[in-house]
C-alpha cells in the first residue's frame, strides 16, 4: 500500500459519534480519540477537509434503518471532500495527494459505514469517489455527492430526455436544487417547474426553473398544465400523481409512494460525479450552500438541529475538519 509518511497518519482522531439511537441533540457526542479506520485493498484513507449533512444522517441516528444498519457506535456523515493519504493495493484511480469527494455509502441504508465523514480521517471505497473539480472549494465539493447523485438517478429512472417537461417538488432543498439544474442543463428538459416557499422562488429561477410555484399560495396538483415527469423530493406523491401527464413518470425519494410513483434509494457511484464534472467545471451546474454554512466542526450538533428544522436552503456543510 502506498501511504503518506506513517508519522503523519495518527492511530486515533477526533470524531462525532453516537453509541445509541435517538435524536442527534441527545446521542451525538464529540470523541477526541477514535481509532482511525484500517483500509481494505480497494479503499483509500482520506484526510477529511469538509463534510455535508443529509436527512439520511439524522434518520439513521433515530434508528429508522436499524434492521439493516451496521453495528453501533457510528460516526455519521455520508458526504466527504478531502485528500487521499493512503491507498489500498488494488486502487488504480487515485494516489496519495489526490483531492477527492464522494458519498461514502454505495448502499445508503444497507450496512452503511460505521466510519462516516464527521471525523478527521475516513475510509472510502474507490468506486464511490471522484476527483474534486478544480474550480470547486472543498466546502462546495462536500455539498454535492449524495444530493447531485440522487437528483441524477431519479431523472434517469423517470426517463427524462430532451424536450420533456418536469415538475420538481421541493426545489430549494439539497436534492431539489440539483434536480432543477440537471434537468435543464444535462437532460435538456423543455420546461422545468418547481415548488418552494415565497422567499425561495427567486432561487428557483436563478437555478433554471421556468416556472416557480409558491406552494403556500398555489396547489400544484390543480394547475391545468401537466408534466412528463414529476420528481418528488418532499413526500407528496398523493398529489404528484395528479400533476403528471398520462403515460408520464413520478419518482420520489420520500416514502410511502402512491402508485404509480416509484420510490428509490440512491446507489452511490463515483462514475456519476465524473460524468457531471464538465458541467460543474463549466459552471453550468453549481453547488448550493445554505447561507448558514459552513458550520465549524465544534458546532455539528447545531448544524444537525438546523437541518432537522426543515428550513435549510441547499446544503448544510461542516468545515474545516481539524
GROMACS .gro file of C-alpha atoms in nm:
model
  322
    1UNK     CA    1   0.000   0.000   0.000
    2UNK     CA    2   0.121   0.347  -0.085
    3UNK     CA    3   0.097   0.584   0.207
    4UNK     CA    4   0.194   0.921   0.336
    5UNK     CA    5   0.477   0.911   0.591
    6UNK     CA    6   0.348   0.696   0.876
    7UNK     CA    7   0.409   0.965   1.135
    8UNK     CA    8   0.162   1.191   0.955
    9UNK     CA    9  -0.128   0.946   0.994
   10UNK     CA   10  -0.219   0.913   1.362
   11UNK     CA   11  -0.369   0.600   1.517
   12UNK     CA   12  -0.657   0.797   1.668
   13UNK     CA   13  -0.851   1.103   1.556
   14UNK     CA   14  -1.130   1.341   1.658
   15UNK     CA   15  -1.483   1.246   1.555
   16UNK     CA   16  -1.852   1.285   1.634
   17UNK     CA   17  -2.001   0.953   1.749
   18UNK     CA   18  -2.328   0.808   1.870
   19UNK     CA   19  -2.349   0.480   2.060
   20UNK     CA   20  -2.728   0.456   2.086
   21UNK     CA   21  -3.019   0.557   1.866
   22UNK     CA   22  -3.205   0.881   1.930
   23UNK     CA   23  -3.219   1.249   1.841
   24UNK     CA   24  -2.878   1.383   1.740
   25UNK     CA   25  -2.904   1.651   2.010
   26UNK     CA   26  -2.928   1.372   2.270
   27UNK     CA   27  -2.696   1.100   2.139
   28UNK     CA   28  -2.424   1.266   1.930
   29UNK     CA   29  -2.101   1.315   2.128
   30UNK     CA   30  -1.756   1.454   2.048
   31UNK     CA   31  -1.479   1.196   2.096
   32UNK     CA   32  -1.115   1.315   2.069
   33UNK     CA   33  -0.965   0.965   2.043
   34UNK     CA   34  -1.148   0.739   1.797
   35UNK     CA   35  -0.935   0.480   1.615
   36UNK     CA   36  -0.851   0.577   1.257
   37UNK     CA   37  -1.009   0.313   1.029
   38UNK     CA   38  -0.797   0.049   0.859
   39UNK     CA   39  -0.842   0.043   0.482
   40UNK     CA   40  -0.918  -0.259   0.263
   41UNK     CA   41  -0.737  -0.335  -0.064
   42UNK     CA   42  -0.998  -0.145  -0.270
   43UNK     CA   43  -1.019   0.154  -0.037
   44UNK     CA   44  -0.838   0.481   0.028
   45UNK     CA   45  -0.786   0.668   0.352
   46UNK     CA   46  -0.897   1.031   0.330
   47UNK     CA   47  -0.791   1.326   0.542
   48UNK     CA   48  -1.130   1.491   0.565
   49UNK     CA   49  -1.142   1.863   0.486
   50UNK     CA   50  -1.520   1.917   0.468
   51UNK     CA   51  -1.839   1.715   0.511
   52UNK     CA   52  -2.204   1.786   0.447
   53UNK     CA   53  -2.512   1.668   0.633
   54UNK     CA   54  -2.814   1.494   0.482
   55UNK     CA   55  -3.154   1.396   0.622
   56UNK     CA   56  -3.048   1.030   0.598
   57UNK     CA   57  -2.788   1.106   0.868
   58UNK     CA   58  -3.037   1.205   1.137
   59UNK     CA   59  -3.295   0.946   1.026
   60UNK     CA   60  -3.028   0.679   1.062
   61UNK     CA   61  -2.939   0.813   1.408
   62UNK     CA   62  -3.307   0.790   1.504
   63UNK     CA   63  -3.294   0.419   1.424
   64UNK     CA   64  -3.522   0.426   1.119
   65UNK     CA   65  -3.296   0.175   0.942
   66UNK     CA   66  -3.165  -0.021   1.240
   67UNK     CA   67  -3.274  -0.356   1.093
   68UNK     CA   68  -3.018  -0.313   0.811
   69UNK     CA   69  -2.777  -0.073   0.983
   70UNK     CA   70  -2.419  -0.151   1.078
   71UNK     CA   71  -2.345  -0.212   1.448
   72UNK     CA   72  -2.310   0.088   1.678
   73UNK     CA   73  -2.112   0.302   1.760
   74UNK     CA   74  -2.140   0.514   1.445
   75UNK     CA   75  -1.960   0.819   1.312
   76UNK     CA   76  -2.225   0.987   1.092
   77UNK     CA   77  -2.168   1.164   0.761
   78UNK     CA   78  -2.221   1.036   0.407
   79UNK     CA   79  -2.069   1.321   0.205
   80UNK     CA   80  -1.694   1.385   0.213
   81UNK     CA   81  -1.433   1.603   0.046
   82UNK     CA   82  -1.067   1.567   0.132
   83UNK     CA   83  -0.719   1.448   0.041
   84UNK     CA   84  -0.605   1.088  -0.011
   85UNK     CA   85  -0.332   0.996   0.240
   86UNK     CA   86  -0.315   0.618   0.184
   87UNK     CA   87  -0.429   0.380  -0.091
   88UNK     CA   88  -0.508   0.007  -0.093
   89UNK     CA   89  -0.312  -0.232  -0.313
   90UNK     CA   90  -0.596  -0.272  -0.567
   91UNK     CA   91  -0.670   0.101  -0.605
   92UNK     CA   92  -0.592   0.232  -0.954
   93UNK     CA   93  -0.783   0.562  -0.990
   94UNK     CA   94  -0.628   0.754  -0.701
   95UNK     CA   95  -0.289   0.823  -0.548
   96UNK     CA   96  -0.168   0.987  -0.229
   97UNK     CA   97  -0.222   1.362  -0.251
   98UNK     CA   98  -0.529   1.349  -0.478
   99UNK     CA   99  -0.820   1.578  -0.387
  100UNK     CA  100  -1.137   1.366  -0.391
  101UNK     CA  101  -1.503   1.375  -0.300
  102UNK     CA  102  -1.793   1.133  -0.283
  103UNK     CA  103  -2.081   0.974  -0.094
  104UNK     CA  104  -1.918   0.710   0.127
  105UNK     CA  105  -2.209   0.465   0.118
  106UNK     CA  106  -2.278   0.278  -0.203
  107UNK     CA  107  -2.599   0.144  -0.049
  108UNK     CA  108  -2.737   0.415   0.175
  109UNK     CA  109  -2.947   0.202   0.409
  110UNK     CA  110  -2.786  -0.145   0.399
  111UNK     CA  111  -2.472  -0.183   0.612
  112UNK     CA  112  -2.360   0.179   0.575
  113UNK     CA  113  -2.012   0.251   0.706
  114UNK     CA  114  -1.954   0.298   1.077
  115UNK     CA  115  -1.677   0.544   0.990
  116UNK     CA  116  -1.853   0.843   0.832
  117UNK     CA  117  -1.718   1.181   0.730
  118UNK     CA  118  -1.760   1.370   1.059
  119UNK     CA  119  -1.407   1.279   1.161
  120UNK     CA  120  -1.051   1.381   1.077
  121UNK     CA  121  -0.998   1.064   0.871
  122UNK     CA  122  -1.232   0.824   0.693
  123UNK     CA  123  -1.201   0.521   0.467
  124UNK     CA  124  -1.380   0.507   0.131
  125UNK     CA  125  -1.426   0.251  -0.145
  126UNK     CA  126  -1.253   0.360  -0.465
  127UNK     CA  127  -1.576   0.319  -0.667
  128UNK     CA  128  -1.773   0.582  -0.473
  129UNK     CA  129  -1.512   0.857  -0.517
  130UNK     CA  130  -1.422   1.103  -0.790
  131UNK     CA  131  -1.154   1.366  -0.836
  132UNK     CA  132  -1.267   1.702  -0.699
  133UNK     CA  133  -1.339   1.956  -0.974
  134UNK     CA  134  -1.053   2.205  -0.967
  135UNK     CA  135  -1.280   2.510  -0.965
  136UNK     CA  136  -1.467   2.399  -0.652
  137UNK     CA  137  -1.358   2.451  -0.293
  138UNK     CA  138  -1.367   2.155  -0.054
  139UNK     CA  139  -1.675   2.314   0.105
  140UNK     CA  140  -1.855   2.327  -0.230
  141UNK     CA  141  -1.746   1.977  -0.329
  142UNK     CA  142  -1.859   1.828   0.004
  143UNK     CA  143  -2.209   1.964  -0.055
  144UNK     CA  144  -2.259   1.773  -0.378
  145UNK     CA  145  -2.227   1.392  -0.384
  146UNK     CA  146  -2.540   1.243  -0.226
  147UNK     CA  147  -2.769   1.523  -0.344
  148UNK     CA  148  -2.649   1.554  -0.702
  149UNK     CA  149  -2.626   1.176  -0.749
  150UNK     CA  150  -2.979   1.136  -0.612
  151UNK     CA  151  -3.105   1.405  -0.849
  152UNK     CA  152  -2.932   1.233  -1.142
  153UNK     CA  153  -3.052   0.882  -1.063
  154UNK     CA  154  -3.413   0.996  -1.022
  155UNK     CA  155  -3.413   1.179  -1.354
  156UNK     CA  156  -3.269   0.870  -1.524
  157UNK     CA  157  -3.531   0.645  -1.364
  158UNK     CA  158  -3.803   0.887  -1.479
  159UNK     CA  159  -3.657   0.873  -1.831
  160UNK     CA  160  -3.638   1.250  -1.863
  161UNK     CA  161  -3.498   1.345  -2.202
  162UNK     CA  162  -3.465   1.648  -2.426
  163UNK     CA  163  -3.797   1.813  -2.499
  164UNK     CA  164  -3.982   1.674  -2.196
  165UNK     CA  165  -4.121   1.881  -1.909
  166UNK     CA  166  -4.054   1.822  -1.540
  167UNK     CA  167  -4.207   1.941  -1.211
  168UNK     CA  168  -3.979   1.938  -0.905
  169UNK     CA  169  -4.144   1.926  -0.562
  170UNK     CA  170  -3.910   2.082  -0.306
  171UNK     CA  171  -3.695   2.276  -0.550
  172UNK     CA  172  -3.498   2.470  -0.288
  173UNK     CA  173  -3.374   2.171  -0.089
  174UNK     CA  174  -3.044   1.988  -0.110
  175UNK     CA  175  -3.165   1.748  -0.380
  176UNK     CA  176  -3.418   1.980  -0.543
  177UNK     CA  177  -3.165   2.249  -0.631
  178UNK     CA  178  -2.973   1.988  -0.831
  179UNK     CA  179  -3.279   1.834  -0.996
  180UNK     CA  180  -3.360   2.174  -1.147
  181UNK     CA  181  -3.007   2.230  -1.275
  182UNK     CA  182  -2.954   1.878  -1.412
  183UNK     CA  183  -3.297   1.871  -1.577
  184UNK     CA  184  -3.220   2.197  -1.755
  185UNK     CA  185  -2.851   2.168  -1.839
  186UNK     CA  186  -2.779   1.794  -1.856
  187UNK     CA  187  -3.105   1.626  -1.959
  188UNK     CA  188  -3.231   1.909  -2.183
  189UNK     CA  189  -3.582   1.949  -2.038
  190UNK     CA  190  -3.805   2.179  -2.241
  191UNK     CA  191  -3.968   2.318  -1.926
  192UNK     CA  192  -3.870   2.299  -1.561
  193UNK     CA  193  -4.125   2.390  -1.295
  194UNK     CA  194  -4.050   2.374  -0.922
  195UNK     CA  195  -4.216   2.442  -0.588
  196UNK     CA  196  -4.083   2.638  -0.289
  197UNK     CA  197  -4.195   2.886  -0.027
  198UNK     CA  198  -4.239   3.253  -0.118
  199UNK     CA  199  -3.892   3.378  -0.026
  200UNK     CA  200  -3.716   3.100  -0.217
  201UNK     CA  201  -3.884   3.149  -0.557
  202UNK     CA  202  -3.606   3.373  -0.691
  203UNK     CA  203  -3.353   3.099  -0.616
  204UNK     CA  204  -3.552   2.853  -0.826
  205UNK     CA  205  -3.546   3.093  -1.121
  206UNK     CA  206  -3.174   3.154  -1.077
  207UNK     CA  207  -3.113   2.778  -1.095
  208UNK     CA  208  -3.304   2.749  -1.422
  209UNK     CA  209  -3.671   2.697  -1.331
  210UNK     CA  210  -3.905   2.833  -1.599
  211UNK     CA  211  -4.198   2.826  -1.358
  212UNK     CA  212  -4.156   2.888  -0.984
  213UNK     CA  213  -4.463   2.778  -0.786
  214UNK     CA  214  -4.530   2.915  -0.437
  215UNK     CA  215  -4.670   2.614  -0.252
  216UNK     CA  216  -4.801   2.840   0.026
  217UNK     CA  217  -5.036   3.005  -0.225
  218UNK     CA  218  -5.093   2.753  -0.505
  219UNK     CA  219  -5.178   2.386  -0.525
  220UNK     CA  220  -4.951   2.250  -0.799
  221UNK     CA  221  -5.177   1.949  -0.849
  222UNK     CA  222  -5.462   2.180  -0.953
  223UNK     CA  223  -5.268   2.352  -1.231
  224UNK     CA  224  -5.420   2.291  -1.576
  225UNK     CA  225  -5.073   2.210  -1.709
  226UNK     CA  226  -4.947   1.854  -1.656
  227UNK     CA  227  -4.588   1.732  -1.680
  228UNK     CA  228  -4.398   1.445  -1.842
  229UNK     CA  229  -4.203   1.388  -1.519
  230UNK     CA  230  -4.275   1.480  -1.158
  231UNK     CA  231  -3.980   1.443  -0.919
  232UNK     CA  232  -4.099   1.448  -0.557
  233UNK     CA  233  -3.826   1.538  -0.308
  234UNK     CA  234  -4.061   1.611  -0.017
  235UNK     CA  235  -4.302   1.316   0.016
  236UNK     CA  236  -4.619   1.427  -0.163
  237UNK     CA  237  -4.676   1.151  -0.418
  238UNK     CA  238  -5.051   1.151  -0.349
  239UNK     CA  239  -5.057   1.498  -0.508
  240UNK     CA  240  -4.771   1.437  -0.751
  241UNK     CA  241  -4.960   1.164  -0.938
  242UNK     CA  242  -5.231   1.423  -1.015
  243UNK     CA  243  -4.978   1.654  -1.183
  244UNK     CA  244  -4.826   1.405  -1.428
  245UNK     CA  245  -4.935   1.353  -1.787
  246UNK     CA  246  -5.091   1.023  -1.886
  247UNK     CA  247  -4.800   0.789  -1.954
  248UNK     CA  248  -4.559   1.013  -1.763
  249UNK     CA  249  -4.338   0.915  -1.468
  250UNK     CA  250  -4.338   1.011  -1.099
  251UNK     CA  251  -4.030   0.937  -0.887
  252UNK     CA  252  -3.984   1.006  -0.517
  253UNK     CA  253  -3.712   0.978  -0.254
  254UNK     CA  254  -3.956   1.003   0.041
  255UNK     CA  255  -4.194   0.713   0.103
  256UNK     CA  256  -4.452   0.581   0.111
  257UNK     CA  257  -4.516   0.614  -0.262
  258UNK     CA  258  -4.865   0.639  -0.408
  259UNK     CA  259  -4.882   0.425  -0.726
  260UNK     CA  260  -4.775   0.468  -0.999
  261UNK     CA  261  -4.497   0.672  -0.830
  262UNK     CA  262  -4.161   0.497  -0.799
  263UNK     CA  263  -3.973   0.516  -0.467
  264UNK     CA  264  -3.599   0.465  -0.493
  265UNK     CA  265  -3.288   0.479  -0.275
  266UNK     CA  266  -2.964   0.607  -0.426
  267UNK     CA  267  -2.684   0.375  -0.531
  268UNK     CA  268  -2.372   0.589  -0.486
  269UNK     CA  269  -2.129   0.588  -0.781
  270UNK     CA  270  -1.816   0.794  -0.831
  271UNK     CA  271  -1.867   0.748  -1.207
  272UNK     CA  272  -2.173   0.975  -1.193
  273UNK     CA  273  -1.965   1.253  -1.035
  274UNK     CA  274  -1.702   1.206  -1.307
  275UNK     CA  275  -1.976   1.223  -1.573
  276UNK     CA  276  -2.104   1.551  -1.428
  277UNK     CA  277  -1.758   1.702  -1.386
  278UNK     CA  278  -1.767   1.903  -1.716
  279UNK     CA  279  -2.094   2.067  -1.609
  280UNK     CA  280  -1.951   2.154  -1.268
  281UNK     CA  281  -1.622   2.284  -1.407
  282UNK     CA  282  -1.801   2.498  -1.668
  283UNK     CA  283  -2.026   2.649  -1.401
  284UNK     CA  284  -2.346   2.530  -1.572
  285UNK     CA  285  -2.424   2.328  -1.259
  286UNK     CA  286  -2.340   2.494  -0.928
  287UNK     CA  287  -2.329   2.386  -0.564
  288UNK     CA  288  -2.597   2.550  -0.349
  289UNK     CA  289  -2.497   2.610   0.013
  290UNK     CA  290  -2.733   2.717   0.286
  291UNK     CA  291  -2.647   3.073   0.399
  292UNK     CA  292  -2.565   2.941   0.749
  293UNK     CA  293  -2.289   2.718   0.607
  294UNK     CA  294  -2.021   2.627   0.674
  295UNK     CA  295  -2.054   2.526   1.037
  296UNK     CA  296  -1.732   2.475   1.235
  297UNK     CA  297  -1.653   2.118   1.340
  298UNK     CA  298  -1.735   2.210   1.701
  299UNK     CA  299  -2.094   2.302   1.600
  300UNK     CA  300  -2.204   1.973   1.442
  301UNK     CA  301  -2.496   1.928   1.684
  302UNK     CA  302  -2.621   2.279   1.600
  303UNK     CA  303  -2.584   2.204   1.228
  304UNK     CA  304  -2.798   1.892   1.265
  305UNK     CA  305  -3.056   2.088   1.463
  306UNK     CA  306  -3.085   2.337   1.180
  307UNK     CA  307  -3.112   2.065   0.914
  308UNK     CA  308  -3.379   1.888   1.118
  309UNK     CA  309  -3.585   2.210   1.129
  310UNK     CA  310  -3.650   2.172   0.751
  311UNK     CA  311  -3.553   2.536   0.692
  312UNK     CA  312  -3.230   2.469   0.502
  313UNK     CA  313  -3.187   2.602   0.151
  314UNK     CA  314  -2.943   2.385  -0.042
  315UNK     CA  315  -2.686   2.203   0.170
  316UNK     CA  316  -2.553   2.230   0.526
  317UNK     CA  317  -2.174   2.187   0.532
  318UNK     CA  318  -1.923   2.137   0.816
  319UNK     CA  319  -1.573   2.286   0.772
  320UNK     CA  320  -1.291   2.281   0.844
  321UNK     CA  321  -1.244   1.935   0.985
  322UNK     CA  322  -0.940   1.973   1.216
   0.00000   0.00000   0.00000
